[in-house]
Amino acid sequence: DVKVTQSSRYLVKRTGEKVFLECVQDMDHENMFWYRQDPGLGLRLIYFSYDVKMKEKGDIPEGYSVSREKKERFSLILESASTNQTSMYLCASSLQRERGTQYFGPGTRLTVL
Amino acid sequence: SQQGEEDPQALSIQEGENATMNCSYKTSINNLQWYRQNSGRGLVHLILIRSNEREKHSGRLRVTLDTSKKSSSLLITASRAADTASYFCATANSGGGADGLTFGKGTHLIIQP
């Protein structure tokens, strides 16, 4: 069965802290994605990766960076967290060259105080 | 950029009735997908319809696609309390690459027992 896991369900951080959100998939998928979800705005793509050590900016990359050292793991990094980064963060993965089904993790609700 | 827009934003019906949600989009697509999200959880893929398809069924779900009108609809027949969730359409744009999906803001469906 397909599985995407995220390191934390809930996270509380302070302004200025460096924050790491981890995502792991066990499906040998090439593509991995990070979205944030906010009320009234839906899901917005932050970054995605189609191969190890490759990354592409999505619609709202400002204030974020990513790391993909291994195929199964995709990390989202907030270099200096700010209150406007309080949100639900969703990771997803999919097969390469197939704009098909994305499999989502359960999400991390991040609060920045 | 937001591509899909769902309509209505919220829908409340009685158990056993049919629920219809609509999605409009702006640019050419490779495929359109519908996802469900239960409160505070990740998204679950429901159904994918390709740009050369007009209708697709999966259990109690029926999806239609009209590329001339750039619109899609999701019909859930014989609704159940467990169908209470938010429903999102997502478009995969045509063209090369494997970039992320573009999601709408969702329809919140409530099934009254």
Short mmCIF file of C-alpha atoms in Angstrom, two decimals, chain A residues 41-44 59 99, chain B residues 1-6 22-33 70-71 89-94 99-106:
data_model
loop_
_atom_site.label_atom_id
_atom_site.label_comp_id
_atom_site.label_asym_id
_atom_site.label_seq_id
_atom_site.Cartn_x
_atom_site.Cartn_y
_atom_site.Cartn_z
CA LEU A 41 -6.59 30.04 -0.53
CA GLY A 42 -6.62 26.30 -1.08
CA LEU A 43 -3.38 24.42 -1.76
CA ARG A 44 -0.42 26.25 -3.21
CA ASP A 59 4.17 29.22 -7.08
CA ARG A 99 0.85 13.71 -14.39
CA SER B 1 -1.56 30.61 -9.66
CA GLN B 2 -5.02 29.29 -8.88
CA GLN B 3 -6.44 27.41 -11.82
CA GLY B 4 -9.42 25.37 -10.68
CA GLU B 5 -12.33 27.08 -8.98
CA GLU B 6 -14.95 24.93 -7.30
CA ASN B 22 -18.43 21.96 -10.23
CA CYS B 23 -14.96 23.05 -11.19
CA SER B 24 -13.85 25.63 -13.75
CA TYR B 25 -10.31 26.16 -14.98
CA LYS B 26 -8.50 28.55 -17.29
CA THR B 27 -5.76 26.92 -19.36
CA SER B 28 -5.27 23.78 -21.43
CA ILE B 29 -4.97 20.66 -19.34
CA ASN B 30 -3.48 17.19 -19.59
CA ASN B 31 -5.91 15.83 -17.03
CA LEU B 32 -8.18 16.89 -14.19
CA GLN B 33 -8.36 15.13 -10.84
CA LYS B 70 -13.13 24.37 -19.34
CA SER B 71 -15.28 22.82 -16.67
CA CYS B 89 -10.38 19.65 -8.20
CA ALA B 90 -6.81 19.80 -9.46
CA THR B 91 -5.51 20.33 -12.97
CA ALA B 92 -2.34 19.03 -14.57
CA ASN B 93 -1.40 21.43 -17.32
CA SER B 94 -0.54 20.28 -20.80
CA ASP B 99 5.31 19.96 -12.32
CA GLY B 100 2.74 20.00 -9.56
CA LEU B 101 -1.01 20.09 -9.76
CA THR B 102 -2.94 23.34 -9.49
CA PHE B 103 -5.72 23.07 -6.94
CA GLY B 104 -8.96 24.92 -6.50
CA LYS B 105 -10.12 26.22 -3.14
CA GLY B 106 -12.50 23.35 -2.55
#
